[in-house]
CSV table of C-alpha atoms in Angstrom, one decimal:
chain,number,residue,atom,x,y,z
A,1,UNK,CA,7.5,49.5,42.9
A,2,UNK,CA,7.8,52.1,45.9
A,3,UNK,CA,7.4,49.3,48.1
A,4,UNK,CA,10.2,47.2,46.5
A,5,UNK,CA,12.2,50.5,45.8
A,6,UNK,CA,12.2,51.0,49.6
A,7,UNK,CA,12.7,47.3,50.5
A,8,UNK,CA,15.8,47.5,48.6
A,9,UNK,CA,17.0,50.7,50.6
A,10,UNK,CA,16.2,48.9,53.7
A,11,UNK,CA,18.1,45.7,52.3
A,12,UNK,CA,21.2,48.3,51.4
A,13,UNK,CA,21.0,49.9,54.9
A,14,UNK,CA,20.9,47.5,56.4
A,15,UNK,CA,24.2,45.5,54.8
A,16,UNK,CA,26.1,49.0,55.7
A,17,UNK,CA,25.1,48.6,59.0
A,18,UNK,CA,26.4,45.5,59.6
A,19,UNK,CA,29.8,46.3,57.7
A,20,UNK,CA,30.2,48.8,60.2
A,21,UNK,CA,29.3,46.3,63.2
A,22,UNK,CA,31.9,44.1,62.0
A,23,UNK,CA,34.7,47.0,61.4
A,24,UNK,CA,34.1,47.8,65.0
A,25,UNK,CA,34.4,44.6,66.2
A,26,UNK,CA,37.6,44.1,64.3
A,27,UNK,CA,39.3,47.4,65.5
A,28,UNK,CA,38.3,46.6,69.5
A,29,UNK,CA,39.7,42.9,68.7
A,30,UNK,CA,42.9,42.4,71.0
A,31,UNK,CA,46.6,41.7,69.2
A,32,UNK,CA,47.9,38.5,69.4
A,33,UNK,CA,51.6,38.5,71.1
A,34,UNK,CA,54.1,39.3,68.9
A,35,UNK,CA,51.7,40.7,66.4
A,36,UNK,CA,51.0,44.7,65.2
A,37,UNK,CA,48.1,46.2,64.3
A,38,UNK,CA,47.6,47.4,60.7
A,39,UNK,CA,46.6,50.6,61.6
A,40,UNK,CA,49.7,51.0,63.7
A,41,UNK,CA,52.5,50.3,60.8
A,42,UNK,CA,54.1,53.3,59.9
A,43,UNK,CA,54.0,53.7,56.2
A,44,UNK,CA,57.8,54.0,54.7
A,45,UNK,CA,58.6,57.7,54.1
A,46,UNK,CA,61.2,60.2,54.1
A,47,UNK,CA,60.5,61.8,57.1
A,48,UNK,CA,60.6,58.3,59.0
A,49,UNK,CA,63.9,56.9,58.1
A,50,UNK,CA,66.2,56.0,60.9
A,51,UNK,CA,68.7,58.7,61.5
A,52,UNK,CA,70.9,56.5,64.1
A,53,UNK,CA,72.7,53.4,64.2
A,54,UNK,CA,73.3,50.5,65.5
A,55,UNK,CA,72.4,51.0,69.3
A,56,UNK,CA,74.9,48.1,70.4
A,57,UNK,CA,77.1,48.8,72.7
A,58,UNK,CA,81.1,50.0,71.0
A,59,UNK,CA,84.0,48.1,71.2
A,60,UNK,CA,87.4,48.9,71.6
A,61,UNK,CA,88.9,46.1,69.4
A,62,UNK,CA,86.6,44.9,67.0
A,63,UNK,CA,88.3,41.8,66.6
A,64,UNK,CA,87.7,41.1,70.5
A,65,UNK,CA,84.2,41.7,70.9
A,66,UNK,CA,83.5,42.7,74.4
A,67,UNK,CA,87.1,43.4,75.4
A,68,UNK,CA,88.4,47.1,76.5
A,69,UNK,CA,92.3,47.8,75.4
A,70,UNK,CA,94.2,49.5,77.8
A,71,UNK,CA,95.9,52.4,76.7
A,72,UNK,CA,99.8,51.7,76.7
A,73,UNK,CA,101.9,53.6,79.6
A,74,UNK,CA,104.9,53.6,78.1
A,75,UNK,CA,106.1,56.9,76.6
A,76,UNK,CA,106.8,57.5,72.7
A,77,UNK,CA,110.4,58.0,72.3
A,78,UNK,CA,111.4,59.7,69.3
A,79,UNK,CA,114.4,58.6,68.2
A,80,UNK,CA,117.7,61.2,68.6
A,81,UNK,CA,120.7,61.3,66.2
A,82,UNK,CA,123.5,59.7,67.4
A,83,UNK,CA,126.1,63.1,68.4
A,84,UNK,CA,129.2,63.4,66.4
A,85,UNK,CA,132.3,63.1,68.6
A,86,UNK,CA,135.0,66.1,68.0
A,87,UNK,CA,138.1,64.8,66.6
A,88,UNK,CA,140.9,64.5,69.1
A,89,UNK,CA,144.5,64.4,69.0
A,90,UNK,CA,146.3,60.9,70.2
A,91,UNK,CA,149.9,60.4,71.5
A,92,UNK,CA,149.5,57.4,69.2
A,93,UNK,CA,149.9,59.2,66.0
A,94,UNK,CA,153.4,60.5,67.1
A,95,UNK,CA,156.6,59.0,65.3
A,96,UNK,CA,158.0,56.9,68.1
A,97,UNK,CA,161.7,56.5,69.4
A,98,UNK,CA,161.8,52.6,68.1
A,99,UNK,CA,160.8,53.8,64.4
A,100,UNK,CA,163.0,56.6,64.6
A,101,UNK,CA,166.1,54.5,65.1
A,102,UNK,CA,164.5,51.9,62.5
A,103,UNK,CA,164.2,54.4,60.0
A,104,UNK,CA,167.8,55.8,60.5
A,105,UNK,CA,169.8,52.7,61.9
A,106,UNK,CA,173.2,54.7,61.7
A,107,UNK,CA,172.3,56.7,64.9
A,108,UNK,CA,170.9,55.6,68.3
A,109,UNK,CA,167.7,57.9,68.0
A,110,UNK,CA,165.4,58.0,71.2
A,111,UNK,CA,162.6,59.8,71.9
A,112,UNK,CA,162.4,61.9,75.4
A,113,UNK,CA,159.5,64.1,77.2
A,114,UNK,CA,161.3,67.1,76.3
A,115,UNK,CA,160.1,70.0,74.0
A,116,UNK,CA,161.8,69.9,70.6
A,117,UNK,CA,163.6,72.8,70.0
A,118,UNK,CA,162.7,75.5,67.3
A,119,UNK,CA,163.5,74.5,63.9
A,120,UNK,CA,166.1,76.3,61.4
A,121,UNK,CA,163.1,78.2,59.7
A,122,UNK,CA,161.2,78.5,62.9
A,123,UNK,CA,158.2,77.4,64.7
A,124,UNK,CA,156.1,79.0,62.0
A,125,UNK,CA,157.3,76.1,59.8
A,126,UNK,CA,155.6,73.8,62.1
A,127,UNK,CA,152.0,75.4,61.6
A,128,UNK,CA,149.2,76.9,60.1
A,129,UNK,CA,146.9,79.5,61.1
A,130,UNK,CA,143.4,78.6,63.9
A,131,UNK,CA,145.5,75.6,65.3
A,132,UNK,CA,142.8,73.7,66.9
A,133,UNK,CA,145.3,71.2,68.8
A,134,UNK,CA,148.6,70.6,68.8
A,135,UNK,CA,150.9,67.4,69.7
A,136,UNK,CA,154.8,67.5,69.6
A,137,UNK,CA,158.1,65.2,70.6
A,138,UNK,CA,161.3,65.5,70.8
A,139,UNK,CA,164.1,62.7,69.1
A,140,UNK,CA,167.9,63.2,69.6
A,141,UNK,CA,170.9,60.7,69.3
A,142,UNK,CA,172.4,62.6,72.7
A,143,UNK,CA,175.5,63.8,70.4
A,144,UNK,CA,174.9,66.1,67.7
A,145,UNK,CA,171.7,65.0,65.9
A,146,UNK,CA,168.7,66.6,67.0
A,147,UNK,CA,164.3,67.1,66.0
A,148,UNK,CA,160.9,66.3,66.5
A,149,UNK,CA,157.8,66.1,65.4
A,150,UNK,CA,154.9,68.4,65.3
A,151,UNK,CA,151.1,67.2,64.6
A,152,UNK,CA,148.8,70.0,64.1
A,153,UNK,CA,144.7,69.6,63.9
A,154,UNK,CA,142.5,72.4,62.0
A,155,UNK,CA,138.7,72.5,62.0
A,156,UNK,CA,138.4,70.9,58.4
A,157,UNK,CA,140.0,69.8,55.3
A,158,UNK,CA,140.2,72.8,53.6
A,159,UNK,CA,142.0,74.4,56.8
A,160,UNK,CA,144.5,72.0,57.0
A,161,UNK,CA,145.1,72.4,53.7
A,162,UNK,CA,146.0,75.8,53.6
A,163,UNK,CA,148.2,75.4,56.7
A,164,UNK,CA,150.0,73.0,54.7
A,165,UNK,CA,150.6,75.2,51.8
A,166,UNK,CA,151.5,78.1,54.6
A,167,UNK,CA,154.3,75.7,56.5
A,168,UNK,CA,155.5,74.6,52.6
A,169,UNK,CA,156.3,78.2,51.8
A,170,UNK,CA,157.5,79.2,55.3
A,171,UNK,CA,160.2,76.5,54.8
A,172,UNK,CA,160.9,77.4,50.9
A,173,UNK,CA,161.7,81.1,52.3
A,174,UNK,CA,163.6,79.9,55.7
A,175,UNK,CA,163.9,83.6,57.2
A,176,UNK,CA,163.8,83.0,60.7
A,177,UNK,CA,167.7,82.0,61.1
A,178,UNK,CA,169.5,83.4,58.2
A,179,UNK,CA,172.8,81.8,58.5
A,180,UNK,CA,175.9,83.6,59.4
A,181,UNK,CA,178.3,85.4,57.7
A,182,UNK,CA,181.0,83.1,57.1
A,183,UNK,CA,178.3,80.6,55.5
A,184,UNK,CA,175.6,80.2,52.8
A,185,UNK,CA,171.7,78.1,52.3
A,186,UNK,CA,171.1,76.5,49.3
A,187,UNK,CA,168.0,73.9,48.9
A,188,UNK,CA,169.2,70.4,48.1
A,189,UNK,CA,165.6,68.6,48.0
A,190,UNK,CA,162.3,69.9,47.3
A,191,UNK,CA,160.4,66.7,46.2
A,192,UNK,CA,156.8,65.3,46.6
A,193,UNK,CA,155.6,61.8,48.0
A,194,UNK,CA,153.0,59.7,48.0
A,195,UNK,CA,151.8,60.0,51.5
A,196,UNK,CA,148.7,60.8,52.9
A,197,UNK,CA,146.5,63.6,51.3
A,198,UNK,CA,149.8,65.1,50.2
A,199,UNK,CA,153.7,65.1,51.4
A,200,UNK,CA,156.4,67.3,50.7
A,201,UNK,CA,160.4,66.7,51.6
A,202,UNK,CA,161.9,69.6,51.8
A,203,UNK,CA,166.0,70.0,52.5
A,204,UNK,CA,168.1,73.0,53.2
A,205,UNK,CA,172.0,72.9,53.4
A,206,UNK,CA,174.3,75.6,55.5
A,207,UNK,CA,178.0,75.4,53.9
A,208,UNK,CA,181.1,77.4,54.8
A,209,UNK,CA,182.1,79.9,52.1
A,210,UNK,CA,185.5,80.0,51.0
A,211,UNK,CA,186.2,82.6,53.5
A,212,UNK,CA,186.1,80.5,56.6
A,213,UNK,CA,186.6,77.0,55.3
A,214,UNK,CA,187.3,76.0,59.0
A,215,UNK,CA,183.4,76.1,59.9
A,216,UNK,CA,181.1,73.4,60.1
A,217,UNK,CA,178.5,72.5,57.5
A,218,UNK,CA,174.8,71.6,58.7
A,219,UNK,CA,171.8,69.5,56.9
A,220,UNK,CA,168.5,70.6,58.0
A,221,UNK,CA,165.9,68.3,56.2
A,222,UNK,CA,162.4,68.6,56.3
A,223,UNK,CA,159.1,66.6,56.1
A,224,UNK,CA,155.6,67.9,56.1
A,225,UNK,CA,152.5,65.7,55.6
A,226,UNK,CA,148.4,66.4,55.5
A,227,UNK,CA,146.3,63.6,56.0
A,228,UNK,CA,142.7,64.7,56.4
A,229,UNK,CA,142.3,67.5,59.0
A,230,UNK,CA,146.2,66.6,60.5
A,231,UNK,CA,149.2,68.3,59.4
A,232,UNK,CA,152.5,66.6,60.7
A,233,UNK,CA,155.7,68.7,60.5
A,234,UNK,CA,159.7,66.3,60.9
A,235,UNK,CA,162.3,68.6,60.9
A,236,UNK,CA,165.9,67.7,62.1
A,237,UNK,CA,169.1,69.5,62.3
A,238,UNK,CA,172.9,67.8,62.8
A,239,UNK,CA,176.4,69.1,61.7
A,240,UNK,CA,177.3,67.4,58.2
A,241,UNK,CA,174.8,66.5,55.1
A,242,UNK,CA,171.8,65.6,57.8
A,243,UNK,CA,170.2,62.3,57.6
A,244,UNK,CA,170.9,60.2,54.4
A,245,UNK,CA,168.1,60.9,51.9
A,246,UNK,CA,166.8,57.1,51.9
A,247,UNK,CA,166.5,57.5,55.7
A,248,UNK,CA,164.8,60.7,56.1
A,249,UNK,CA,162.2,59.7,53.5
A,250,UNK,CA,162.0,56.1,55.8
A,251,UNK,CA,161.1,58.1,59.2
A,252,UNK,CA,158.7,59.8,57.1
A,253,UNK,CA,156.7,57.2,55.6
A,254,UNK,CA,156.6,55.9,59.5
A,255,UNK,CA,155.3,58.8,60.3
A,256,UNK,CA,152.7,59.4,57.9
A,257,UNK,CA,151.2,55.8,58.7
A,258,UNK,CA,150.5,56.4,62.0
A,259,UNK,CA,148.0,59.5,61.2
A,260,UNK,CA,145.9,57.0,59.4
C-alpha cells in the first residue's frame, strides 16, 4: 500500500509538473497581430476610466468638418437714435401780401420788408415771455391802413401757452397808448375761434367824445392764435371802424393755416 500510496504521489507530481510546463509555454507564446494578451487587459474599474475625450482634432464649424471660419473684420455698429431736429421758424408761415388783399378785397394790401410798427397796446401784445424765435412783417394799403404780423416760438406747449394767455390780457388792459383827451376806448369784439390750438379776436375802438366831435375815430382789431409751440399775433390800425369784422376774421383764418 506504501508502494501504491507513493506511486500515486509520484503520478500527482508529476501531472503538476507538467501543468506548469505547459503554463510556461503558454505565457512565452508570442501574440498574434492584432491580438492582446489576457494578462495584459486591464480589468474595468474606477480608477481606470477615461478622464478625456475625444482626441480628434476640433472644428470650427461642425457642420464643415475640416474647415477653419474666419473671424469677420467688419466692426459691430450699434445702432444710434436718429437726433431730433430743433424746431425752426419759416418765412413760409407768415400771412402773405396776396392773402392779405384776398382776405380784405376793399383795400390794396401789400406786404413790404419793413418792420411793422408797434401796435396800439404795444409790442408786449405781440409776445410772451423766453421768446425762443421770432418772425414778423409788415402789410399796409400805402394810405391810411396799416399792421403786421408777429409769429413767436417758445420751448414747449405749455410755454406757448402761457404767452398766449399773457398777450390776451396785455390786449384786454391796452395801457401802453391810452388815448388822448379829447377821445375814449371801448372794446367792440372779444370773441373765440376755431383755429389752431386756440384763437382769440380781440377789437378795441378810439371815438371822439362829445367835446371834440371834429376828431377822427380809429379801429384797432386784433388776432392772436397758438398752434402748438407758435403764437401768431395780427394787429392793424386805420382811421374809421378798422377792417370789417367778416374780413378781419378772413385774414385770420389765412393766417392760422399757414402755421400748420
Amino acid at each position: 500500500m506504501s508502494v501504491g500510496g507513493w506511486n500515486t504521489r509520484v503520478a500527482v507530481a508529476t501531472g503538476v509538473a507538467m501543468m506548469g510546463l505547459l503554463l510556461v509555454a503558454c505565457g512565452n507564446k508570442e501574440p498574434a497581430a492584432g491580438e492582446v494578451p489576457a494578462a495584459s487587459v486591464p480589468t474595468a474599474t474606477a480608477s481606470m476610466t477615461p478622464t478625456v475625450g475625444s482626441t480628434a482634432e476640433p472644428v470650427d464649424n461642425p457642420s464643415e468638418p475640416g474647415t477653419t471660419a474666419e473671424p469677420s473684420k467688419k466692426p459691430t455698429v450699434t445702432p444710434r437714435p436718429a437726433p431730433v431736429k430743433p424746431f425752426r421758424l419759416s418765412s413760409s408761415m407768415l400771412l402773405t401780401g396776396k392773402e392779405m388783399a384776398k382776405g380784405d378785397p376793399s383795400r390794396h394790401w401789400q406786404a413790404n420788408s419793413q418792420t411793422p410798427l408797434a401796435p396800439i397796446c404795444g409790442l408786449a401784445s405781440t409776445r410772451g415771455d423766453k421768446v425762443k424765435g421770432v418772425l414778423s412783417r409788415h402789410f399796409t394799403d400805402e394810405l391810411e391802413a396799416d399792421g403786421g404780423q408777429w409769429i413767436t416760438r417758445y420751448s414747449d406747449e405749455r410755454a406757448a401757452r402761457a404767452a398766449y394767455d399773457q398777450i390776451v390780457a396785455t390786449i384786454k388792459s391796452c395801457k401802453a397808448f391810452s388815448p388822448g383827451q379829447t377821445h375814449a376806448r371801448k372794446m367792440t369784439e372779444n370773441r373765440t375761434l376755431s383755429l389752431g390750438d386756440r384763437t382769440r379776436i380781440l377789437r378795441w375802438y378810439d371815438y371822439a367824445l362829445p367835446s371834440d366831435p371834429g376828431s377822427e375815430n380809429g379801429g384797432f382789431p386784433y388776432a392772436v392764435t397758438q398752434q402748438g409751440k407758435v403764437v401768431s399775433v395780427l394787429a392793424f390800425s386805420e382811421m374809421g371802424t378798422g377792417i370789417e369784422p367778416a374780413n378781419f376774421e378772413r385774414v385770420a383764418r389765412f393766417a392760422a393755416a399757414r402755421l400748420n
